[in-house]
PDB file of C-alpha atoms in Angstrom:
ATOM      1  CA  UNK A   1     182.431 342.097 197.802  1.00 56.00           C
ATOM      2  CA  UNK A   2     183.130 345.232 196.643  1.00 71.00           C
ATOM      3  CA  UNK A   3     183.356 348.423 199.163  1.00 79.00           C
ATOM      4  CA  UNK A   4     179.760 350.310 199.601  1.00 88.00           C
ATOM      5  CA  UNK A   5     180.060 354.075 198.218  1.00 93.00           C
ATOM      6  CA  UNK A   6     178.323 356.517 200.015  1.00 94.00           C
ATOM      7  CA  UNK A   7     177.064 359.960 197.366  1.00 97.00           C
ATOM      8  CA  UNK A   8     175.682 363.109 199.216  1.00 96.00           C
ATOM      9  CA  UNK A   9     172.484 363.543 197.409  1.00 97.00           C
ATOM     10  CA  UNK A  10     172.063 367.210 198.106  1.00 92.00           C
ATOM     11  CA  UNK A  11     168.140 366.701 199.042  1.00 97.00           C
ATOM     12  CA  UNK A  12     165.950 368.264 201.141  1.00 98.00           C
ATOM     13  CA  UNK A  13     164.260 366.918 204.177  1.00 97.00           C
ATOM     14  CA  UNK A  14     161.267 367.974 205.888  1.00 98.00           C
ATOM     15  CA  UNK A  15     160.008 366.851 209.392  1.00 97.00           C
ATOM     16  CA  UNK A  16     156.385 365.768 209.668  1.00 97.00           C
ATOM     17  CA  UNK A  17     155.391 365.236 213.381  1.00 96.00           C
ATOM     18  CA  UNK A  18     152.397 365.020 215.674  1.00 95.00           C
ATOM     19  CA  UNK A  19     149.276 363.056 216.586  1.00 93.00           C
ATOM     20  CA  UNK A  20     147.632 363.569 213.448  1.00 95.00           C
ATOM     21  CA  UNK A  21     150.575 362.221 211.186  1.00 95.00           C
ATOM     22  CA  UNK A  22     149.384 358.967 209.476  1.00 93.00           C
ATOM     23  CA  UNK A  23     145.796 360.744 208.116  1.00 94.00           C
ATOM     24  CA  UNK A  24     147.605 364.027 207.174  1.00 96.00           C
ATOM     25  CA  UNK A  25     149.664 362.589 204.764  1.00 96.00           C
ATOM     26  CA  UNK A  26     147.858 359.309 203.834  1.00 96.00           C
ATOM     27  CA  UNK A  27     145.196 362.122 202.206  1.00 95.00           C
ATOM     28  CA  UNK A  28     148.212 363.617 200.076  1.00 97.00           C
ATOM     29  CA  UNK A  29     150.613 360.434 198.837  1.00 97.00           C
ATOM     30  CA  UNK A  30     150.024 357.810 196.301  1.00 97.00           C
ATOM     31  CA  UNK A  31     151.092 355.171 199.459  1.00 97.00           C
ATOM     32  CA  UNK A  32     149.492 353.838 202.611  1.00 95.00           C
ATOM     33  CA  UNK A  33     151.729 355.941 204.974  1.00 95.00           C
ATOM     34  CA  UNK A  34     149.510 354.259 207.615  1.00 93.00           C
ATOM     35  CA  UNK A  35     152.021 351.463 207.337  1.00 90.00           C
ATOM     36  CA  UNK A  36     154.682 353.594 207.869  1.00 91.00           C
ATOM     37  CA  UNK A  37     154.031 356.077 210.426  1.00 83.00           C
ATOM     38  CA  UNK A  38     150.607 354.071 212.137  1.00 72.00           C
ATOM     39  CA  UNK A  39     151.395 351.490 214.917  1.00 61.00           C
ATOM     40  CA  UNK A  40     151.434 348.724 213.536  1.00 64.00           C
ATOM     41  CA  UNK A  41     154.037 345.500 213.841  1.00 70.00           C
ATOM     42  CA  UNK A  42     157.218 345.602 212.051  1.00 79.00           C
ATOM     43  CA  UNK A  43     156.425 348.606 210.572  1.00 86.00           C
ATOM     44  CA  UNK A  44     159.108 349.772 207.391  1.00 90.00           C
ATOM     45  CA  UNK A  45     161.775 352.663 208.156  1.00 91.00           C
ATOM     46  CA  UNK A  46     161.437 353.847 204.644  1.00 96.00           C
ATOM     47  CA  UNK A  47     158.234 354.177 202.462  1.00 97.00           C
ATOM     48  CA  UNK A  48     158.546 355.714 198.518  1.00 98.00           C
ATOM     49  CA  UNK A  49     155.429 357.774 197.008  1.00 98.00           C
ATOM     50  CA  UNK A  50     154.562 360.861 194.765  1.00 98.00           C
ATOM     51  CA  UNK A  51     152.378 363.789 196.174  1.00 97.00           C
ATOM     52  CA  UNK A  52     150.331 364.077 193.443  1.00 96.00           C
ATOM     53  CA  UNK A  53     148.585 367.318 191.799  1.00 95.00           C
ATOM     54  CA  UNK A  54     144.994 367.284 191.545  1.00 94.00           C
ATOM     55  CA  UNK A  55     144.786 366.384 187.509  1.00 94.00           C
ATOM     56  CA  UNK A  56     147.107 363.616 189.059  1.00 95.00           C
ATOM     57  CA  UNK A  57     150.320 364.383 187.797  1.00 96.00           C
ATOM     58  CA  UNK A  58     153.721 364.548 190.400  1.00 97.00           C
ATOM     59  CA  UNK A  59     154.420 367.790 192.145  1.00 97.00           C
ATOM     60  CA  UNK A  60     157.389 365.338 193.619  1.00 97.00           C
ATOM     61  CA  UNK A  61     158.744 361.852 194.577  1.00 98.00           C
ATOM     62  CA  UNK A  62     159.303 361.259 198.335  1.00 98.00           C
ATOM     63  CA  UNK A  63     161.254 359.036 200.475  1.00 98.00           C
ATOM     64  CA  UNK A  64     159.350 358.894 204.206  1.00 98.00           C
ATOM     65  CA  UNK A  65     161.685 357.900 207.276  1.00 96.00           C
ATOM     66  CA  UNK A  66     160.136 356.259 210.198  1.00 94.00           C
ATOM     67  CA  UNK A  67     161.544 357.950 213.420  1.00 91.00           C
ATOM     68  CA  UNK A  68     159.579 357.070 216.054  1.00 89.00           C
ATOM     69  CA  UNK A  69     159.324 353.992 217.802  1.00 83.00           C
ATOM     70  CA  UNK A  70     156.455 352.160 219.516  1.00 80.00           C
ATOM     71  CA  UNK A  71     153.627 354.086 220.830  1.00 80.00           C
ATOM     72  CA  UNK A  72     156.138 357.103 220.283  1.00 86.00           C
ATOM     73  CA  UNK A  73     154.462 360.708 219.135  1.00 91.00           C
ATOM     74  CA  UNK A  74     154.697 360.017 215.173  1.00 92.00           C
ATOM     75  CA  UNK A  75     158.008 361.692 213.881  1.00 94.00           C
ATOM     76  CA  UNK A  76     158.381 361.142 210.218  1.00 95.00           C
ATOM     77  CA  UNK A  77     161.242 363.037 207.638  1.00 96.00           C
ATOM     78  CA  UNK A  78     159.736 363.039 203.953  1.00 98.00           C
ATOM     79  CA  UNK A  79     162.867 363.303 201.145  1.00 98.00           C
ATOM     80  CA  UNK A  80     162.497 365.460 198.197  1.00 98.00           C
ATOM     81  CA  UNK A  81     164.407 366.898 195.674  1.00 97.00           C
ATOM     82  CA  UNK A  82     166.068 370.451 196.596  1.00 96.00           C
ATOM     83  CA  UNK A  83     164.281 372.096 193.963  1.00 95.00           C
ATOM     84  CA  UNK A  84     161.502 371.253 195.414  1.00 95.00           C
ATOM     85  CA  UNK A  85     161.527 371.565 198.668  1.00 96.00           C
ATOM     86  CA  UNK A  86     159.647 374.784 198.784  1.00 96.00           C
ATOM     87  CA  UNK A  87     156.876 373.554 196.710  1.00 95.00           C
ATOM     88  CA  UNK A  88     156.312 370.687 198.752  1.00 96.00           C
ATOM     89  CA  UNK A  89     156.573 372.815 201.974  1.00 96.00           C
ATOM     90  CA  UNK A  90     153.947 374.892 200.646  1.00 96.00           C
ATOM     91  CA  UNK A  91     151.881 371.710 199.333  1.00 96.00           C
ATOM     92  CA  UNK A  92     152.233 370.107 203.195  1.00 96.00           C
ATOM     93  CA  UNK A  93     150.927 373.401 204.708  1.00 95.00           C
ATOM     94  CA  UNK A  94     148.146 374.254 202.291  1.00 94.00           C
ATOM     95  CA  UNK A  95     146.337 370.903 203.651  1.00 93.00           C
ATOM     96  CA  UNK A  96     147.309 370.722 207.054  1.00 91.00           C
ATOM     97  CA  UNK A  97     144.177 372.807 207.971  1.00 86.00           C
ATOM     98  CA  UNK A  98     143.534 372.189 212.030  1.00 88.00           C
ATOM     99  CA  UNK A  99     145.711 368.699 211.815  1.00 91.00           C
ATOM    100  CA  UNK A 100     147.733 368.285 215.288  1.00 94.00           C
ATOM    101  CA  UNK A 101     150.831 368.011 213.024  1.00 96.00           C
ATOM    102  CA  UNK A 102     154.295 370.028 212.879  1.00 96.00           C
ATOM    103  CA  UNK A 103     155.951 370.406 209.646  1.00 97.00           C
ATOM    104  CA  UNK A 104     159.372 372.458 208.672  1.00 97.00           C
ATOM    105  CA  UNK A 105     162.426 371.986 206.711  1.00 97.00           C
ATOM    106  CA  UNK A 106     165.009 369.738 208.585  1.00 96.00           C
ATOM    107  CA  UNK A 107     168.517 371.444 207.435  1.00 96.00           C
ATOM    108  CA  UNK A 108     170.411 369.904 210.059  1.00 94.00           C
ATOM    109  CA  UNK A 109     170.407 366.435 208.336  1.00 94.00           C
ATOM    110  CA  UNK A 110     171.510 365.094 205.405  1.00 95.00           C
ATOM    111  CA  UNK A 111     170.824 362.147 202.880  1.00 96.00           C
ATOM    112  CA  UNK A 112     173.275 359.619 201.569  1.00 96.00           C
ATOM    113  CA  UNK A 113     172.529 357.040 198.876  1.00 96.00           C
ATOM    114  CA  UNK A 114     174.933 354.005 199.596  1.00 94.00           C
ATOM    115  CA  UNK A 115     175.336 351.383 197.068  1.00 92.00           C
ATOM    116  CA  UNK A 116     175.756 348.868 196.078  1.00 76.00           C
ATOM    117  CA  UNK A 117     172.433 346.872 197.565  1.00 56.00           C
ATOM    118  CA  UNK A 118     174.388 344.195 200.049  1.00 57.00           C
ATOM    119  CA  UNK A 119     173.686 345.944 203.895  1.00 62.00           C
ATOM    120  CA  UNK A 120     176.514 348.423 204.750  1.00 63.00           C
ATOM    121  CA  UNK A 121     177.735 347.598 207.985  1.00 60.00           C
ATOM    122  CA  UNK A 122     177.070 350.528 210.299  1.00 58.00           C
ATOM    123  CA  UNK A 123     179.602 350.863 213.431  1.00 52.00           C
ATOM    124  CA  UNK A 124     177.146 353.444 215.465  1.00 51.00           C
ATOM    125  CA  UNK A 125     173.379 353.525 214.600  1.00 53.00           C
ATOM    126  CA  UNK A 126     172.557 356.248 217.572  1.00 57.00           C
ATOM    127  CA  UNK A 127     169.556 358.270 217.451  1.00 55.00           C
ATOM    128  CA  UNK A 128     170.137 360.937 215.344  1.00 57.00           C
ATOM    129  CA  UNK A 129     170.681 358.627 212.143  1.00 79.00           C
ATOM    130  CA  UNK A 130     168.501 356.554 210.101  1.00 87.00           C
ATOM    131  CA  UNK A 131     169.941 353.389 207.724  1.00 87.00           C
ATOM    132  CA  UNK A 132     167.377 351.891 205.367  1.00 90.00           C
ATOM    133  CA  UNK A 133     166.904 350.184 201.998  1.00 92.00           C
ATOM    134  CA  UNK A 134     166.068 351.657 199.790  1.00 96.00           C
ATOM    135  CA  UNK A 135     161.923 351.193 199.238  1.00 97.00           C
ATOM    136  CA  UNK A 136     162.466 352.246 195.180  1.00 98.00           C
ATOM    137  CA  UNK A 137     164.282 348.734 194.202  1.00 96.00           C
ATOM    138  CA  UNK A 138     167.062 346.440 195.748  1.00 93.00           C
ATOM    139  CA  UNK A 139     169.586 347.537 192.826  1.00 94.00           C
ATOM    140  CA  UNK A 140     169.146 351.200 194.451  1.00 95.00           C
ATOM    141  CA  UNK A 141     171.055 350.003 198.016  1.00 92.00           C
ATOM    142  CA  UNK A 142     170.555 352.043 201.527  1.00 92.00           C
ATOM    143  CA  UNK A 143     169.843 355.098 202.264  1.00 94.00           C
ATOM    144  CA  UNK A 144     171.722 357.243 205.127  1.00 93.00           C
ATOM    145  CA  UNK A 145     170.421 360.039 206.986  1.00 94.00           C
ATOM    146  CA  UNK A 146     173.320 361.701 208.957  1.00 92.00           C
ATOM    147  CA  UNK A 147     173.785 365.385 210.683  1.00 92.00           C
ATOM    148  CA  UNK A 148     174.869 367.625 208.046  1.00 92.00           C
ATOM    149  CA  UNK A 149     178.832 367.657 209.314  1.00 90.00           C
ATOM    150  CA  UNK A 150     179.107 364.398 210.461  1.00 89.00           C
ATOM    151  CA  UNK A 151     181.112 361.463 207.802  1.00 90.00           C
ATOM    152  CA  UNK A 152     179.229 358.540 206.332  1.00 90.00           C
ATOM    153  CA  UNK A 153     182.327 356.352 206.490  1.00 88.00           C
ATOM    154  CA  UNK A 154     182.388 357.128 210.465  1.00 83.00           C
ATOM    155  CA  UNK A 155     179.058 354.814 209.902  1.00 83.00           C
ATOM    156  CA  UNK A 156     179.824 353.246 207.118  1.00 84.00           C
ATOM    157  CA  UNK A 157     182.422 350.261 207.830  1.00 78.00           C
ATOM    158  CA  UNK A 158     184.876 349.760 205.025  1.00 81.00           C
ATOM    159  CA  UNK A 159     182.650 352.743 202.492  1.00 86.00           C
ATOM    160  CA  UNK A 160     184.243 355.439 199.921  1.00 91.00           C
ATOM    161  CA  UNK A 161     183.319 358.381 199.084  1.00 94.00           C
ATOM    162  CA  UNK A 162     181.362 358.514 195.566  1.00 94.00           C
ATOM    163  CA  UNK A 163     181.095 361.133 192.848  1.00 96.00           C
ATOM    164  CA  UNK A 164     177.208 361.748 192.622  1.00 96.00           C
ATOM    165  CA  UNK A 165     177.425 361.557 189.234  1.00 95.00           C
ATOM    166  CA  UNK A 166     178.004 357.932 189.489  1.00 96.00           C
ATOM    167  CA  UNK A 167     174.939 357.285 191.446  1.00 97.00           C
ATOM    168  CA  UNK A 168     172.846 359.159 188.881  1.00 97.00           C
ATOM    169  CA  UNK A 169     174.658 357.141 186.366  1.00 96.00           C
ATOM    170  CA  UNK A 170     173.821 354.476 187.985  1.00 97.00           C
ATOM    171  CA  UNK A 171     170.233 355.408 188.502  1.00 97.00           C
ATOM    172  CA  UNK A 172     170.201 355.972 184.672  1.00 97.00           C
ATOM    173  CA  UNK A 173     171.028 352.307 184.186  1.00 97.00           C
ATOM    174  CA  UNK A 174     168.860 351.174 186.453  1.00 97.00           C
ATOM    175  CA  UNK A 175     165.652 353.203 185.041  1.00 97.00           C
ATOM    176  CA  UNK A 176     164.761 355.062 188.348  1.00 98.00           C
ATOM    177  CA  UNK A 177     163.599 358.270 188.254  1.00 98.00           C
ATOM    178  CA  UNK A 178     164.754 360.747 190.866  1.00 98.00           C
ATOM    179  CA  UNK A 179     163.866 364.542 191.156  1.00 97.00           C
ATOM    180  CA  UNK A 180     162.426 367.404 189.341  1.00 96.00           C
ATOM    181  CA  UNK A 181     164.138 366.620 185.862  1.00 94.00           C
ATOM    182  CA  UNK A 182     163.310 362.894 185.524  1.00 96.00           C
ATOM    183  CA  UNK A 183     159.426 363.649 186.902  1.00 97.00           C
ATOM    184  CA  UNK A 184     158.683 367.118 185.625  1.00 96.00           C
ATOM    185  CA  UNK A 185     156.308 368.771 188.028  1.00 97.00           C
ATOM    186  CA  UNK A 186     152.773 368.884 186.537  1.00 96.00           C
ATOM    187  CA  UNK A 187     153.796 366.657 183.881  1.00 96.00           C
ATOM    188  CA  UNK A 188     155.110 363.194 184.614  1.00 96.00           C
ATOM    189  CA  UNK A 189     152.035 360.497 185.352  1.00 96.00           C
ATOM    190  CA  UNK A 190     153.016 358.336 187.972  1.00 96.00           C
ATOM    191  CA  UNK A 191     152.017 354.871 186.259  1.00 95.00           C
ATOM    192  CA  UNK A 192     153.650 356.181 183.699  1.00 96.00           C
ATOM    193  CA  UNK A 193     156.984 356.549 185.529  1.00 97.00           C
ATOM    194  CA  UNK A 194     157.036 352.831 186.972  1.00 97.00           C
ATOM    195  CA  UNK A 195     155.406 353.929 190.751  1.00 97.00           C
ATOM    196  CA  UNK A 196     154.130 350.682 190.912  1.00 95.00           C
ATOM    197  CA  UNK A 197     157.034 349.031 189.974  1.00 97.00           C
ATOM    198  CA  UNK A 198     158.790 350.916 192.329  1.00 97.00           C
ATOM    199  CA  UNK A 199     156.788 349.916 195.316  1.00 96.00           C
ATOM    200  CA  UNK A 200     154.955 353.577 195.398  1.00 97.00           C
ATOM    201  CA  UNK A 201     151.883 353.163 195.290  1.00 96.00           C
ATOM    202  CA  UNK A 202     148.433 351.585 196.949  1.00 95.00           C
ATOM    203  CA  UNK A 203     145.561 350.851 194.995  1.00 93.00           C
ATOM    204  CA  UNK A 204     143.462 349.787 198.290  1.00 92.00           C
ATOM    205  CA  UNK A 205     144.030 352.227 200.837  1.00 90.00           C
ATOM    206  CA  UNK A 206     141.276 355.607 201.001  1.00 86.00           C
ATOM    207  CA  UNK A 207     141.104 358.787 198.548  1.00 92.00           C
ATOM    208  CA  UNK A 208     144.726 361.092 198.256  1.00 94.00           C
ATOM    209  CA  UNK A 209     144.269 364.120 195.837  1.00 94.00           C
ATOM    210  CA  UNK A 210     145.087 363.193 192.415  1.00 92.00           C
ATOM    211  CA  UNK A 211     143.737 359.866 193.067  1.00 91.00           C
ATOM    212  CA  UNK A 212     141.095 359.589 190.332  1.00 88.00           C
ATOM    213  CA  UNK A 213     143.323 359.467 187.452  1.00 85.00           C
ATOM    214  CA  UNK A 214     145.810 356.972 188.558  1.00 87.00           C
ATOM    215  CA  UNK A 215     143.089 354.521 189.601  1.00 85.00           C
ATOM    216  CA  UNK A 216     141.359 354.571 186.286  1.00 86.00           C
ATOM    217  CA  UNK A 217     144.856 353.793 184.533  1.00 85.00           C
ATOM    218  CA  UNK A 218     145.051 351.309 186.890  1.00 83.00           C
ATOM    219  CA  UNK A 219     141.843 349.380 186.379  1.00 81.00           C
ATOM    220  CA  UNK A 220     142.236 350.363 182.760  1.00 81.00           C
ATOM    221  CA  UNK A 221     145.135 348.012 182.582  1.00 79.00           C
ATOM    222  CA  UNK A 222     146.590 350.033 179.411  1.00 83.00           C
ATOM    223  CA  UNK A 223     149.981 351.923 180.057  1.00 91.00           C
ATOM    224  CA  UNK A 224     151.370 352.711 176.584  1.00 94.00           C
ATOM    225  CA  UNK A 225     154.650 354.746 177.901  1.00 96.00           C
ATOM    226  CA  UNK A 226     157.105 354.128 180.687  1.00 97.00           C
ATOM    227  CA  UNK A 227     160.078 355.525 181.821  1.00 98.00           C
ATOM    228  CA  UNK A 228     163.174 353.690 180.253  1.00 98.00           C
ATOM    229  CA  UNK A 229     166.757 353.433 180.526  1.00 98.00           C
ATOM    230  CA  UNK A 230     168.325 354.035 177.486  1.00 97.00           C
ATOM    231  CA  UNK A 231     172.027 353.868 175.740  1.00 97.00           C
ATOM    232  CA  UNK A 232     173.659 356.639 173.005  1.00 95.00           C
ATOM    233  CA  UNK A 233     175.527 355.074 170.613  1.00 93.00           C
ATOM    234  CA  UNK A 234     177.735 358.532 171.385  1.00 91.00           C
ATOM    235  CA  UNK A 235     178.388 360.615 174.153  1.00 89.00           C
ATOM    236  CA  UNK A 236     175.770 363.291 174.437  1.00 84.00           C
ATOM    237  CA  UNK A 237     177.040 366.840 174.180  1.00 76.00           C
ATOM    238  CA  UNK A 238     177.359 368.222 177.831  1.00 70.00           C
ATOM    239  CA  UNK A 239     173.807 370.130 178.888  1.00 69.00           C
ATOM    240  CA  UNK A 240     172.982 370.475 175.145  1.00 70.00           C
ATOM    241  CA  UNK A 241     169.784 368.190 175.469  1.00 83.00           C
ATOM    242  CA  UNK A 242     166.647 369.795 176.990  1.00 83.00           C
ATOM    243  CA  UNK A 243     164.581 367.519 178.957  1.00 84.00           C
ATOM    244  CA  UNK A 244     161.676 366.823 176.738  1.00 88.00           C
ATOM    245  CA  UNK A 245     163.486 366.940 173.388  1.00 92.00           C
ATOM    246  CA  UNK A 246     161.379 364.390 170.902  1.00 94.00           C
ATOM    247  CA  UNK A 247     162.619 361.076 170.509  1.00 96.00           C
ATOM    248  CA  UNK A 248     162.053 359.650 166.889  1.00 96.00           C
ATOM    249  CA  UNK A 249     161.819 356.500 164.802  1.00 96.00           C
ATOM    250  CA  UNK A 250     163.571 355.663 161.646  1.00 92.00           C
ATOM    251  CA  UNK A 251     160.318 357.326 159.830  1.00 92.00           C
ATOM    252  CA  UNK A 252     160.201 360.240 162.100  1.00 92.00           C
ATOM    253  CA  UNK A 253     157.569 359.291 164.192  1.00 95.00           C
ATOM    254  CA  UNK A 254     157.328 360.256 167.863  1.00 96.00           C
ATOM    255  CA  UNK A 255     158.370 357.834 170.393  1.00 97.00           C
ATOM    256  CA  UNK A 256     158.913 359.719 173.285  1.00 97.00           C
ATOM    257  CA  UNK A 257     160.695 362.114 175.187  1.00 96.00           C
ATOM    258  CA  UNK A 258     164.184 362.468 176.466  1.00 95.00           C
ATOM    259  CA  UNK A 259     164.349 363.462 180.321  1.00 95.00           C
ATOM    260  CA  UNK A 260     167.652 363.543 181.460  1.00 93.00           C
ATOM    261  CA  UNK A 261     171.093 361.766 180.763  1.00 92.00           C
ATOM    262  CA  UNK A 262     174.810 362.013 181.490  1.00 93.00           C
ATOM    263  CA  UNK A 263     176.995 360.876 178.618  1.00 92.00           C
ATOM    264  CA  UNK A 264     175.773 357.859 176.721  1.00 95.00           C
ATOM    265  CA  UNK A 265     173.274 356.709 179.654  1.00 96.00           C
ATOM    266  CA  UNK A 266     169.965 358.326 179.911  1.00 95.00           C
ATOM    267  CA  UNK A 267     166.410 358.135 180.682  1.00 97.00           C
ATOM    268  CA  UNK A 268     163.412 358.680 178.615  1.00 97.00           C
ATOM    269  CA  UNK A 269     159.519 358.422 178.143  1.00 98.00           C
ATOM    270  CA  UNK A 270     159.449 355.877 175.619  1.00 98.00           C
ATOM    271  CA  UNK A 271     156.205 354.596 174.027  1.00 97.00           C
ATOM    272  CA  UNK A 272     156.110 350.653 174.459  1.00 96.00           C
ATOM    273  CA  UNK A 273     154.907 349.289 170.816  1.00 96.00           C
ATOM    274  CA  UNK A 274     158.260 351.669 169.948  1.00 96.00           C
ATOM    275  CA  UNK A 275     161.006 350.537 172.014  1.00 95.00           C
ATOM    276  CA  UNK A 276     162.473 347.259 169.993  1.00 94.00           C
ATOM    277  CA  UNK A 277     162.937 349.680 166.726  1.00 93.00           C
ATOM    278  CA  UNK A 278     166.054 352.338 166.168  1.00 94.00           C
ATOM    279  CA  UNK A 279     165.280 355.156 167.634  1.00 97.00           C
ATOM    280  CA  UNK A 280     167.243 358.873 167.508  1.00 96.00           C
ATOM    281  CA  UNK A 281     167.522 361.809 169.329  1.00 92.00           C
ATOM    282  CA  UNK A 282     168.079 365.432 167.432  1.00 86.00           C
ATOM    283  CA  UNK A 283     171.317 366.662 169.023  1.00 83.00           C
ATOM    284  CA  UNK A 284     173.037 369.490 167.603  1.00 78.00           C
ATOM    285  CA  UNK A 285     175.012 368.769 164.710  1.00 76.00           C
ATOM    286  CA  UNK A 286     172.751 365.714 163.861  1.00 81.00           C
ATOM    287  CA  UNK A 287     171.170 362.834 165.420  1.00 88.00           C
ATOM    288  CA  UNK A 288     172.725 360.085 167.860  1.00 92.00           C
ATOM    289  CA  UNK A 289     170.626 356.711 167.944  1.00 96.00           C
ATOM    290  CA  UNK A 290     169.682 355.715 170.858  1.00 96.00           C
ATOM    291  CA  UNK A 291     168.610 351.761 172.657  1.00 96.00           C
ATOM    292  CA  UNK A 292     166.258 351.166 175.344  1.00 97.00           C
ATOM    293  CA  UNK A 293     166.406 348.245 177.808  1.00 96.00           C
ATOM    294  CA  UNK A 294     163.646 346.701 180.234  1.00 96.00           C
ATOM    295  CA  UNK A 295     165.545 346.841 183.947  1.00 96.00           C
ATOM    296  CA  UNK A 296     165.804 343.343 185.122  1.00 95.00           C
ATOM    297  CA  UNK A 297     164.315 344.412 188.516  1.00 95.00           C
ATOM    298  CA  UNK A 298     161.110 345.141 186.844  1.00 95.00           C
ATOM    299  CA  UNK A 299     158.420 342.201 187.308  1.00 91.00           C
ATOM    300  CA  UNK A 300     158.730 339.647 184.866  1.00 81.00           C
ATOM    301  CA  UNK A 301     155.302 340.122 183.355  1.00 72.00           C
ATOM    302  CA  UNK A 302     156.448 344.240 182.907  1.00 65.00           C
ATOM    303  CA  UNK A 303     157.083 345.234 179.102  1.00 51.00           C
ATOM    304  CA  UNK A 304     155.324 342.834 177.100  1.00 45.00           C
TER     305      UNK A 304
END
């Protein structure tokens, strides 16, 4: 089996502790963080969801760590992209109102994506570091929290060292969003960008702000764009692209939107009833066709 690479991810983390916890942010993210951070039995360590705007768009996708154990004080870290992190502070803080909860950046920590998906074996798990799957999808591996100095492959028996462009390749083949440029802030739906698919999201537990929306999708049962991995038939000039460039058919019709790509991998907004014709993106100098490809992790019912 090959040897697990561990990528700094260069994300923020922000610590979310007190009594009050669970019902302070089960009113703000798509999931049931009472799973998470409540007191239940064999709880998860690691729980995905958006916070949502209130026209139910994504302000930002999270990653919550369990850190408490037990009947422990709840101590939770939420992930978030880096750009983001002062949005979502400000997001957190808005709502927290008279909550008995605690929240501020957590600096001293840092997040590693390790992949691939087999379980890294860790040498030291001591109490200052958290080793999870990843709650997105198996083909997205573990996820590491460390202090910000110390070395992944101290924890990390037998790991490299990645270039975190090859875990956003990576990502890019896989179809999972991550961050600010693949879910646009006050743009990108969450049905829309596979939350469901991606284990984010609970259509049973109480009201969350931006909740309306995404439930009527939901019972709706019509989703007529996804986010997609797709493949250039040619290298895409370097930063040349901007996110949201139209995609077109062979007749010029719209059939999406380009988010974010390195090279020839890339994902995009792609209309469904679109994605088995060529399609072609407007680069400069021309156009580059483009292919899109339903991730084998999806469920096998997804895409038809």
């Amino acid at each position: 089996e090959a040897a697990a690479r561990c990528f700094p991810l260069g994300r923020a983390l922000l610590r979310v502790r007190g009594a009050e916890v669970a019902p302070f942010l089960q009113g703000l993210l798509t999931n049931d963080v009472t799973r998470l951070a409540g007191g239940g039995e064999a709880p998860p360590r690691a729980l995905y969801a958006h916070a949502l705007n209130v026209q139910g768009r994504c302000l930002c996708d999270v990653i919550l760590y369990r850190l408490h154990r037990g009947a422990e004080e709840p101590h939770v870290l939420l992930e978030c992209d880096g750009g983001a992190q002062d949005a979502a502070l400000q997001h957190l803080r808005r709502y927290k109102l008279r909550r008995k909860v605690e929240v501020a950046p957590c600096p001293e920590l840092a997040t590693w994506a390790v992949l691939p998906g087999a379980r890294p074996l860790a040498e030291a798990l001591g109490e200052r570091l958290v080793l999870a799957p990843d709650p997105r999808a198996a083909v997205m591996g573990w996820r590491l929290l460390l202090p910000t100095a110390a070395d992944p492959l101290q924890v990390v028996a037998g790991g490299r060292l990645g270039d975190v462009r090859d875990y956003h390749r990576h990502r890019y083949k896989q179809g999972i969003p991550e961050g600010v440029q693949d879910l646009p802030p006050g743009v990108a739906l969450p049905l829309e960008s596979n939350l469901a698919y991606m284990n984010g999201i609970s259509f049973t537990k109480g009201c969350y702000i931006g909740q309306e929306l995404t439930a009527r999708t939901h019972h709706m049962g019509v989703i007529r764009k996804r986010l997609l991995p797709v493949q250039f038939s040619t290298p895409l000039p370097s930063g040349s692209i901007p996110e949201g460039t139209e995609i077109l058919t062979e007749s010029g019709k719209s059939a999406g939107k380009f988010r974010a790509g390195d090279n020839e991998l890339g994902i995009a907004l792609l209309r469904l009833a679109n994605i088995k014709e060529p399609l072609y993106l407007n680069v400069p100098g021309g156009k580059v066709k483009l292919a899109a490809t339903i991730p084998e992790w999806w469920p096998k019912t997804a895409g038809k």
